[in-house]
Short mmCIF file of C-alpha atoms and ligand atoms in Angstrom, two decimals:
data_model
loop_
_atom_site.label_atom_id
_atom_site.label_comp_id
_atom_site.label_asym_id
_atom_site.label_seq_id
_atom_site.Cartn_x
_atom_site.Cartn_y
_atom_site.Cartn_z
CA UNK A 12 0.00 0.00 0.00
CA UNK A 13 2.78 2.37 0.94
CA UNK A 14 4.29 2.04 -2.54
CA UNK A 15 1.21 3.78 -3.76
CA UNK A 16 -2.19 2.57 -4.81
CA UNK A 17 -4.46 5.23 -6.15
CA UNK A 18 -8.22 5.52 -6.28
CA UNK A 19 -9.44 5.29 -9.87
CA UNK A 20 -12.23 7.71 -9.01
CA UNK A 21 -10.44 10.69 -7.55
CA UNK A 22 -6.78 9.77 -7.83
CA UNK A 23 -6.19 10.03 -4.08
CA UNK A 24 -3.49 7.80 -2.63
CA UNK A 25 -5.26 4.91 -0.90
CA UNK A 26 -4.91 4.58 2.86
CA UNK A 27 -6.62 2.41 5.44
CA UNK A 28 -6.12 4.31 8.68
CA UNK A 29 -7.73 7.74 8.56
CA UNK A 30 -11.42 7.34 7.86
CA UNK A 31 -12.15 11.02 7.47
CA UNK A 32 -9.30 11.78 5.09
CA UNK A 33 -9.01 11.32 1.37
CA UNK A 34 -8.24 7.94 -0.16
CA UNK A 35 -9.64 5.99 2.79
CA UNK A 36 -10.81 2.41 2.41
CA UNK A 37 -11.12 -0.08 5.26
CA UNK A 38 -8.53 -2.85 4.91
CA UNK A 39 -11.16 -5.56 4.35
CA UNK A 40 -12.73 -3.62 1.51
CA UNK A 41 -9.31 -2.89 0.07
CA UNK A 42 -8.54 -6.60 -0.21
CA UNK A 43 -11.84 -7.18 -1.98
CA UNK A 44 -11.41 -4.37 -4.43
CA UNK A 45 -7.88 -5.48 -5.29
CA UNK A 46 -9.40 -8.78 -6.37
CA UNK A 47 -12.08 -7.10 -8.41
CA UNK A 48 -9.75 -4.57 -10.03
CA UNK A 49 -12.08 -1.71 -9.05
CA UNK A 50 -9.93 0.30 -6.72
CA UNK A 51 -12.14 3.05 -5.35
CA UNK A 52 -11.76 4.87 -2.06
CA UNK A 53 -14.77 4.68 0.22
CA UNK A 54 -15.84 8.16 -0.71
CA UNK A 55 -15.77 7.50 -4.48
CA UNK A 56 -17.39 4.11 -3.94
CA UNK A 57 -20.30 5.72 -2.12
CA UNK A 58 -20.51 8.36 -4.78
CA UNK A 59 -20.50 5.88 -7.68
CA UNK A 60 -22.88 3.40 -6.19
CA UNK A 61 -25.14 5.41 -3.94
CA UNK A 62 -24.89 8.92 -5.32
CA UNK A 63 -23.84 9.97 -1.89
CA UNK A 64 -21.20 12.46 -1.00
CA UNK A 65 -19.06 11.91 2.06
CA UNK A 66 -17.32 14.72 3.84
CA UNK A 67 -13.54 14.81 4.09
CA UNK A 68 -11.51 16.72 6.57
CA UNK A 69 -9.39 19.64 5.69
CA UNK A 70 -6.26 21.07 7.24
CA UNK A 71 -5.88 24.82 7.50
CA UNK A 72 -3.26 24.80 4.74
CA UNK A 73 -5.43 22.87 2.31
CA UNK A 74 -8.32 25.10 3.21
CA UNK A 75 -6.39 28.27 2.51
CA UNK A 76 -5.14 26.89 -0.81
CA UNK A 77 -8.59 25.83 -1.95
CA UNK A 78 -10.28 29.04 -1.02
CA UNK A 79 -7.47 30.97 -2.64
CA UNK A 80 -8.18 29.13 -5.86
CA UNK A 81 -11.79 30.19 -5.66
CA UNK A 82 -10.75 33.82 -5.23
CA UNK A 83 -9.09 33.80 -8.63
CA UNK A 84 -12.34 32.76 -10.32
CA UNK A 85 -15.46 34.67 -11.16
CA UNK A 86 -18.18 32.63 -9.54
CA UNK A 87 -21.13 32.47 -7.19
CA UNK A 88 -20.36 31.27 -3.67
CA UNK A 89 -23.06 29.21 -1.98
CA UNK A 90 -22.22 29.25 1.70
CA UNK A 91 -24.08 26.64 3.75
CA UNK A 92 -24.54 27.42 7.45
CA UNK A 93 -26.27 25.52 10.26
CA UNK A 94 -28.83 27.67 12.09
CA UNK A 95 -28.39 25.51 15.15
CA UNK A 96 -24.64 26.13 15.19
CA UNK A 97 -23.92 29.53 13.71
CA UNK A 98 -20.62 30.00 15.52
CA UNK A 99 -19.49 26.60 14.24
CA UNK A 100 -20.56 27.61 10.74
CA UNK A 101 -18.64 30.85 10.54
CA UNK A 102 -15.61 30.95 8.29
CA UNK A 103 -13.48 33.90 9.32
CA UNK A 104 -12.39 36.03 6.44
CA UNK A 105 -14.61 34.20 3.96
CA UNK A 106 -15.02 37.17 1.57
CA UNK A 107 -11.26 37.71 1.44
CA UNK A 108 -10.68 34.04 0.69
CA UNK A 109 -13.31 33.58 -1.98
CA UNK A 110 -12.75 36.91 -3.67
CA UNK A 111 -14.40 40.11 -2.51
CA UNK A 112 -16.28 40.61 -5.76
CA UNK A 113 -17.82 37.13 -5.83
CA UNK A 114 -21.40 37.22 -4.54
CA UNK A 115 -22.22 35.00 -1.56
CA UNK A 116 -25.59 33.30 -1.25
CA UNK A 117 -26.14 31.95 2.25
CA UNK A 118 -28.11 28.72 2.55
CA UNK A 119 -29.18 28.58 6.20
CA UNK A 120 -29.81 24.91 6.88
CA UNK A 121 -31.56 22.86 9.60
CA UNK A 122 -34.40 25.32 10.20
CA UNK A 123 -36.49 22.27 11.13
CA UNK A 124 -34.71 22.35 14.51
CA UNK A 125 -35.97 25.83 15.40
CA UNK A 126 -39.44 26.54 16.78
CA UNK A 127 -42.00 26.73 13.99
CA UNK A 128 -43.27 29.97 15.48
CA UNK A 129 -40.02 31.75 14.60
CA UNK A 130 -40.71 34.07 11.67
CA UNK A 131 -38.57 33.56 8.57
CA UNK A 132 -37.90 37.25 8.04
CA UNK A 133 -36.86 37.75 11.62
CA UNK A 134 -34.46 34.82 11.43
CA UNK A 135 -33.01 36.11 8.16
CA UNK A 136 -32.46 39.56 9.62
CA UNK A 137 -30.82 38.07 12.69
CA UNK A 138 -28.56 35.93 10.48
CA UNK A 139 -27.67 38.95 8.40
CA UNK A 140 -26.57 40.81 11.53
CA UNK A 141 -24.56 37.84 12.81
CA UNK A 142 -22.81 37.41 9.46
CA UNK A 143 -22.12 41.12 9.22
CA UNK A 144 -20.27 40.94 12.54
CA UNK A 145 -17.98 38.41 10.81
CA UNK A 146 -17.49 40.61 7.77
CA UNK A 147 -19.82 38.61 5.54
CA UNK A 148 -22.37 40.51 3.49
CA UNK A 149 -24.42 38.01 1.48
CA UNK A 150 -26.49 38.97 -1.57
CA UNK A 151 -29.29 36.88 -0.15
CA UNK A 152 -30.14 34.35 2.55
CA UNK A 153 -32.39 31.36 1.95
CA UNK A 154 -33.70 29.12 4.71
CA UNK A 155 -33.94 25.39 4.22
CA UNK A 156 -33.91 21.99 5.76
CA UNK A 157 -31.72 19.83 3.58
CA UNK A 158 -33.02 16.53 4.94
CA UNK A 159 -36.53 17.35 3.73
CA UNK A 160 -36.13 20.37 1.49
CA UNK A 161 -39.46 21.83 0.51
CA UNK A 162 -38.05 24.77 -1.37
CA UNK A 163 -35.20 23.17 -3.29
CA UNK A 164 -36.54 24.28 -6.67
CA UNK A 165 -36.75 27.86 -5.47
CA UNK A 166 -33.19 27.67 -4.13
CA UNK A 167 -31.92 26.22 -7.40
CA UNK A 168 -33.71 28.97 -9.28
CA UNK A 169 -32.12 31.57 -7.02
CA UNK A 170 -28.69 30.04 -7.66
CA UNK A 171 -29.43 30.12 -11.39
CA UNK A 172 -30.44 33.79 -11.25
CA UNK A 173 -27.47 34.84 -9.17
CA UNK A 174 -24.70 32.95 -10.92
CA UNK A 175 -25.13 34.78 -14.24
CA UNK A 176 -23.55 32.04 -16.30
CA UNK A 177 -20.67 31.46 -13.88
CA UNK A 178 -19.55 28.42 -11.91
CA UNK A 179 -20.94 27.87 -8.42
CA UNK A 180 -18.76 26.90 -5.44
CA UNK A 181 -20.47 25.39 -2.43
CA UNK A 182 -18.53 26.00 0.80
CA UNK A 183 -19.15 25.36 4.49
CA UNK A 184 -17.70 23.95 7.68
CA UNK A 185 -18.22 20.27 8.51
CA UNK A 186 -21.57 19.09 9.93
CA UNK A 187 -23.61 21.97 8.58
CA UNK A 188 -25.35 19.61 6.15
CA UNK A 189 -23.48 20.55 3.01
CA UNK A 190 -23.29 16.97 1.75
CA UNK A 191 -26.98 16.44 2.46
CA UNK A 192 -27.77 19.60 0.52
CA UNK A 193 -25.57 18.63 -2.44
CA UNK A 194 -27.05 15.14 -2.48
CA UNK A 195 -30.51 16.65 -2.73
CA UNK A 196 -29.40 18.77 -5.66
CA UNK A 197 -27.97 15.72 -7.39
CA UNK A 198 -31.16 13.79 -6.74
CA UNK A 199 -33.42 16.51 -8.03
CA UNK A 200 -31.38 17.55 -11.04
CA UNK A 201 -30.05 14.30 -12.43
CA UNK A 202 -29.84 11.11 -10.45
CA UNK A 203 -27.47 9.63 -12.99
CA UNK A 204 -24.19 8.97 -11.25
CA UNK A 205 -22.01 9.29 -14.36
CA UNK A 206 -22.90 12.94 -14.55
CA UNK A 207 -20.83 13.66 -11.47
CA UNK A 208 -17.14 14.03 -11.94
CA UNK A 209 -14.52 14.37 -9.28
CA UNK A 210 -11.24 16.12 -9.81
CA UNK A 211 -8.48 17.48 -7.65
CA UNK A 212 -7.92 20.97 -6.38
CA UNK A 213 -4.46 21.73 -7.75
CA UNK A 214 -1.76 21.55 -5.10
CA UNK A 215 -3.89 19.67 -2.57
CA UNK A 216 -4.80 16.09 -1.90
CA UNK A 217 -8.45 17.04 -1.88
CA UNK A 218 -11.11 16.34 -4.40
CA UNK A 219 -13.82 18.56 -5.63
CA UNK A 220 -17.05 17.20 -6.96
CA UNK A 221 -18.31 18.88 -10.04
CA UNK A 222 -21.95 18.78 -10.97
CA UNK A 223 -22.53 20.00 -14.51
CA UNK A 224 -25.02 22.81 -14.96
CA UNK A 225 -27.05 23.33 -18.09
CA UNK A 226 -24.76 25.82 -19.79
CA UNK A 227 -21.49 23.96 -19.45
CA UNK A 228 -20.64 25.61 -16.12
CA UNK A 229 -20.31 23.58 -12.94
CA UNK A 230 -21.52 23.44 -9.39
CA UNK A 231 -18.46 22.53 -7.36
CA UNK A 232 -18.58 20.98 -3.91
CA UNK A 233 -15.57 21.83 -1.78
CA UNK A 234 -14.41 19.77 1.21
CA UNK A 235 -15.91 20.75 4.56
CA UNK A 236 -13.78 22.92 6.78
CA UNK A 237 -13.18 21.71 10.31
CA UNK A 238 -13.92 24.06 13.19
CA UNK A 239 -12.20 22.37 16.07
CA UNK A 240 -14.04 24.27 18.80
CA UNK A 241 -17.33 22.50 18.06
CA UNK A 242 -18.63 20.09 20.66
CA UNK A 243 -19.23 17.57 17.86
CA UNK A 244 -15.50 16.89 17.55
CA UNK A 245 -15.19 15.99 21.21
CA UNK A 246 -17.89 13.36 21.52
CA UNK A 247 -17.97 9.80 20.29
CA UNK A 248 -20.77 8.85 17.94
CA UNK A 249 -22.99 7.45 20.70
CA UNK A 250 -22.85 10.60 22.81
CA UNK A 251 -23.15 12.75 19.75
CA UNK A 252 -26.49 11.12 18.99
CA UNK A 253 -27.58 12.04 22.48
CA UNK A 254 -26.45 15.62 22.26
CA UNK A 255 -27.28 16.72 18.70
CA UNK A 256 -30.91 17.54 18.02
CA UNK A 257 -32.80 15.62 15.41
CA UNK A 258 -36.23 17.23 15.71
CA UNK A 259 -37.72 20.59 16.49
CA UNK A 260 -36.24 21.72 19.78
CA UNK A 261 -38.73 22.18 22.60
CA UNK A 262 -37.49 25.15 24.61
CA UNK A 263 -37.16 24.50 28.35
CA UNK A 264 -37.79 27.51 30.56
CA UNK A 265 -36.66 27.89 34.18
CA UNK A 266 -37.45 30.58 36.71
CA UNK A 267 -34.11 31.03 38.41
CA UNK A 268 -32.79 32.98 41.36
CA UNK A 269 -29.19 34.03 41.19
CA UNK A 270 -26.71 31.59 42.71
CA UNK A 271 -28.35 28.73 40.84
CA UNK A 272 -26.75 26.41 38.29
CA UNK A 273 -28.02 24.29 35.43
CA UNK A 274 -25.98 21.34 34.18
CA UNK A 275 -26.40 20.42 30.52
CA UNK A 276 -25.90 16.68 30.74
CA UNK A 277 -22.33 16.30 31.95
CA UNK A 278 -21.08 18.38 29.05
CA UNK A 279 -21.64 21.95 30.05
CA UNK A 280 -22.84 24.15 32.86
CA UNK A 281 -24.60 27.45 33.31
CA UNK A 282 -24.29 29.60 36.45
CA UNK A 283 -26.65 32.45 37.21
CA UNK A 284 -24.22 34.47 39.31
CA UNK A 285 -25.93 37.77 39.99
CA UNK A 286 -29.19 39.51 39.12
CA UNK A 287 -32.90 39.57 39.90
CA UNK A 288 -35.03 36.45 39.63
CA UNK A 289 -35.21 35.68 35.89
CA UNK A 290 -36.72 33.37 33.30
CA UNK A 291 -34.05 31.59 31.27
CA UNK A 292 -34.85 29.36 28.30
CA UNK A 293 -32.64 26.49 27.18
CA UNK A 294 -32.37 25.20 23.59
CA UNK A 295 -30.75 21.79 23.56
CA UNK A 296 -31.55 18.35 22.16
CA UNK A 297 -34.88 17.40 23.75
CA UNK A 298 -33.50 14.25 25.39
CA UNK A 299 -30.42 15.89 26.82
CA UNK A 300 -31.08 16.00 30.57
CA UNK A 301 -30.82 19.38 32.29
CA UNK A 302 -30.26 19.52 36.05
CA UNK A 303 -30.83 22.50 38.26
CA UNK A 304 -28.87 22.82 41.47
CA UNK A 305 -27.38 25.39 43.85
CA UNK A 306 -24.29 27.19 42.61
CA UNK A 307 -22.57 26.81 45.94
CA UNK A 308 -22.51 23.01 45.74
CA UNK A 309 -22.23 22.72 41.95
CA UNK A 310 -18.58 21.65 41.80
CA UNK A 311 -19.15 18.73 44.15
CA UNK A 312 -22.41 17.90 42.38
CA UNK A 313 -20.48 17.56 39.13
CA UNK A 314 -17.71 15.48 40.68
CA UNK A 315 -20.27 13.17 42.21
CA UNK A 316 -22.74 12.80 39.35
CA UNK A 317 -20.82 13.27 36.09
CA UNK A 318 -21.24 10.10 34.08
CA UNK A 319 -24.38 8.88 35.87
CA UNK A 320 -26.99 11.53 36.67
CA UNK A 321 -25.23 13.96 34.36
CA UNK A 322 -25.02 12.30 30.95
CA UNK A 323 -23.37 12.26 28.55
CA UNK A 324 -19.96 13.43 29.66
CA UNK A 325 -16.81 14.04 27.78
CA UNK A 326 -14.91 10.75 27.37
CA UNK A 327 -11.93 11.83 29.46
CA UNK A 328 -14.02 13.82 31.92
CA UNK A 329 -11.66 16.75 31.95
CA UNK A 330 -12.89 19.51 34.16
CA UNK A 331 -15.00 22.19 32.57
CA UNK A 332 -13.58 25.60 31.74
CA UNK A 333 -15.45 28.68 32.91
CA UNK A 334 -16.30 31.84 30.92
CA UNK A 335 -18.00 34.83 32.59
CA UNK A 336 -20.23 37.45 30.98
CA UNK A 337 -22.54 40.35 31.81
CA UNK A 338 -25.62 40.65 29.62
CA UNK A 339 -26.63 44.09 28.37
CA UNK A 340 -29.45 42.99 26.07
CA UNK A 341 -31.49 39.82 25.59
CA UNK A 342 -28.63 37.38 25.07
CA UNK A 343 -27.92 33.82 24.00
CA UNK A 344 -25.20 32.05 25.93
CA UNK A 345 -23.91 29.65 23.27
CA UNK A 346 -22.12 26.35 23.85
CA UNK A 347 -20.53 25.72 20.43
CA UNK A 348 -22.48 23.04 18.60
CA UNK A 349 -24.42 21.95 21.67
CA UNK A 350 -27.10 24.63 22.04
CA UNK A 351 -27.77 27.84 23.90
CA UNK A 352 -29.59 29.50 26.80
CA UNK A 353 -31.60 32.70 26.32
CA UNK A 354 -31.01 35.23 29.09
CA UNK A 355 -32.45 38.62 29.99
CA UNK A 356 -30.42 41.82 30.02
CA UNK A 357 -28.64 42.99 33.17
CA UNK A 358 -27.42 39.79 34.79
CA UNK A 359 -24.04 38.23 35.47
CA UNK A 360 -23.55 34.67 34.29
CA UNK A 361 -20.96 32.01 33.60
CA UNK A 362 -20.88 29.24 30.99
CA UNK A 363 -18.69 26.17 31.36
CA UNK A 364 -17.63 23.73 28.67
CA UNK A 365 -14.88 21.16 28.09
CA UNK A 366 -11.51 22.68 27.25
CA UNK A 367 -11.38 23.65 23.58
CA UNK A 368 -15.15 24.06 23.17
CA UNK A 369 -16.01 27.72 22.88
CA UNK A 370 -18.62 29.45 25.02
CA UNK A 371 -19.80 32.80 23.65
CA UNK A 372 -22.62 35.32 23.91
CA UNK A 373 -24.62 36.83 21.06
CA UNK A 374 -27.77 38.85 20.56
CA UNK A 375 -30.71 36.49 21.15
CA UNK A 376 -31.94 34.65 18.07
CA UNK A 377 -35.42 33.93 19.38
P1 GDP B 12 -21.51 18.16 6.08
O1 GDP B 12 -20.37 17.74 6.96
O2 GDP B 12 -21.69 19.63 6.05
O3 GDP B 12 -21.43 17.59 4.71
O4 GDP B 12 -22.83 17.64 6.79
P2 GDP B 12 -23.75 16.35 6.52
O5 GDP B 12 -24.54 16.53 5.27
O6 GDP B 12 -22.92 15.13 6.64
O7 GDP B 12 -24.76 16.50 7.75
C1 GDP B 12 -24.30 16.57 9.09
C2 GDP B 12 -25.40 16.11 10.01
O8 GDP B 12 -26.47 17.05 9.98
C3 GDP B 12 -26.00 14.77 9.62
O9 GDP B 12 -26.27 14.07 10.81
C4 GDP B 12 -27.26 15.14 8.90
O10 GDP B 12 -28.25 14.16 8.98
C5 GDP B 12 -27.68 16.39 9.64
N1 GDP B 12 -28.47 17.28 8.79
C6 GDP B 12 -28.21 17.69 7.53
N2 GDP B 12 -29.17 18.50 7.07
C7 GDP B 12 -30.07 18.62 8.07
C8 GDP B 12 -31.31 19.34 8.23
O11 GDP B 12 -31.80 20.04 7.34
N3 GDP B 12 -31.93 19.22 9.43
C9 GDP B 12 -31.44 18.46 10.44
N4 GDP B 12 -32.14 18.40 11.58
N5 GDP B 12 -30.31 17.78 10.33
C10 GDP B 12 -29.62 17.85 9.17
#
């Protein structure tokens, strides 16, 4: 293997150890495909046989190189974000990378997770403000739910109108649902696997997937960019299932006095440090248990109950890191990729999360 076997689909060097990187094939499957003379990496195999795109990981260097290549083109950028994890969706300096003159259409995905009562226009305006704070000024924002898209035709039409005969690059961080979205496009526009070609971004080991558009231009899927501060990267697949929402989130509201704490499973913690009695509303996966306790005994409570009453916990049960804030407007305290708590203005709070997972505040979404 080390001498170099290459995938006939994408040309990546085959490897059997890193499942999320290019050229991966489990050793058992590799043996089989050597016999059959059809040497395809898992990703290309899934693509050929199931029309399914698998995400690959990206290092910062590869990422910079790929985005730099986009900046030298004239194209439409379709930027997929996850409304449940906006901070995990943000790509700092995106306009600079993809070329300041290239228009950006934001596809805000997973709206099925948010309360149905949330008005589309309000959400769009909120997103616009959040993106603006990161220097991103999209030409438009469309809301969707890529697992059951009801407005895919309208989105495709919007892409068609905005691209003005140019190529389309689809970008996004991992887990936002970019592959799901692309797969829906493939399903609705062709369904014939031969129509999809993969090729390499020059100077990288990463493949792009090119979906031909009607006028000879292409829709190009780029590899998902890893944001390492997301909770998703710290949990194993079992715990991830527990912690990531699958259905519309049912908000959980608590009337709290200060000096009270809420544990979010064993993964995170919220302290109401100072302020008048307040209603706080938590948005997390519906089955993720929340536990209210007194702030004064919270450390011992965690030591005693992490892993049993407080589930799930981080695999290595490192202690949680604390971040303190004062709210000066209606605020979301956000645990990257896990969820958030809506807080009133004028209180002092702390959020705790495993080391490396960011805890931030933002203007309230809902
Ligand atoms: P990628 O890494 O951006 O390509 O993301 P994937 O397409 O692999 O999706 C990541 C996870 O989000 C998967 O578990 C999907 O099932 C889930 N997902 C994708 N789209 C949606 C959506 O519209 N709503 C919900 N609730 N989950 C979604």
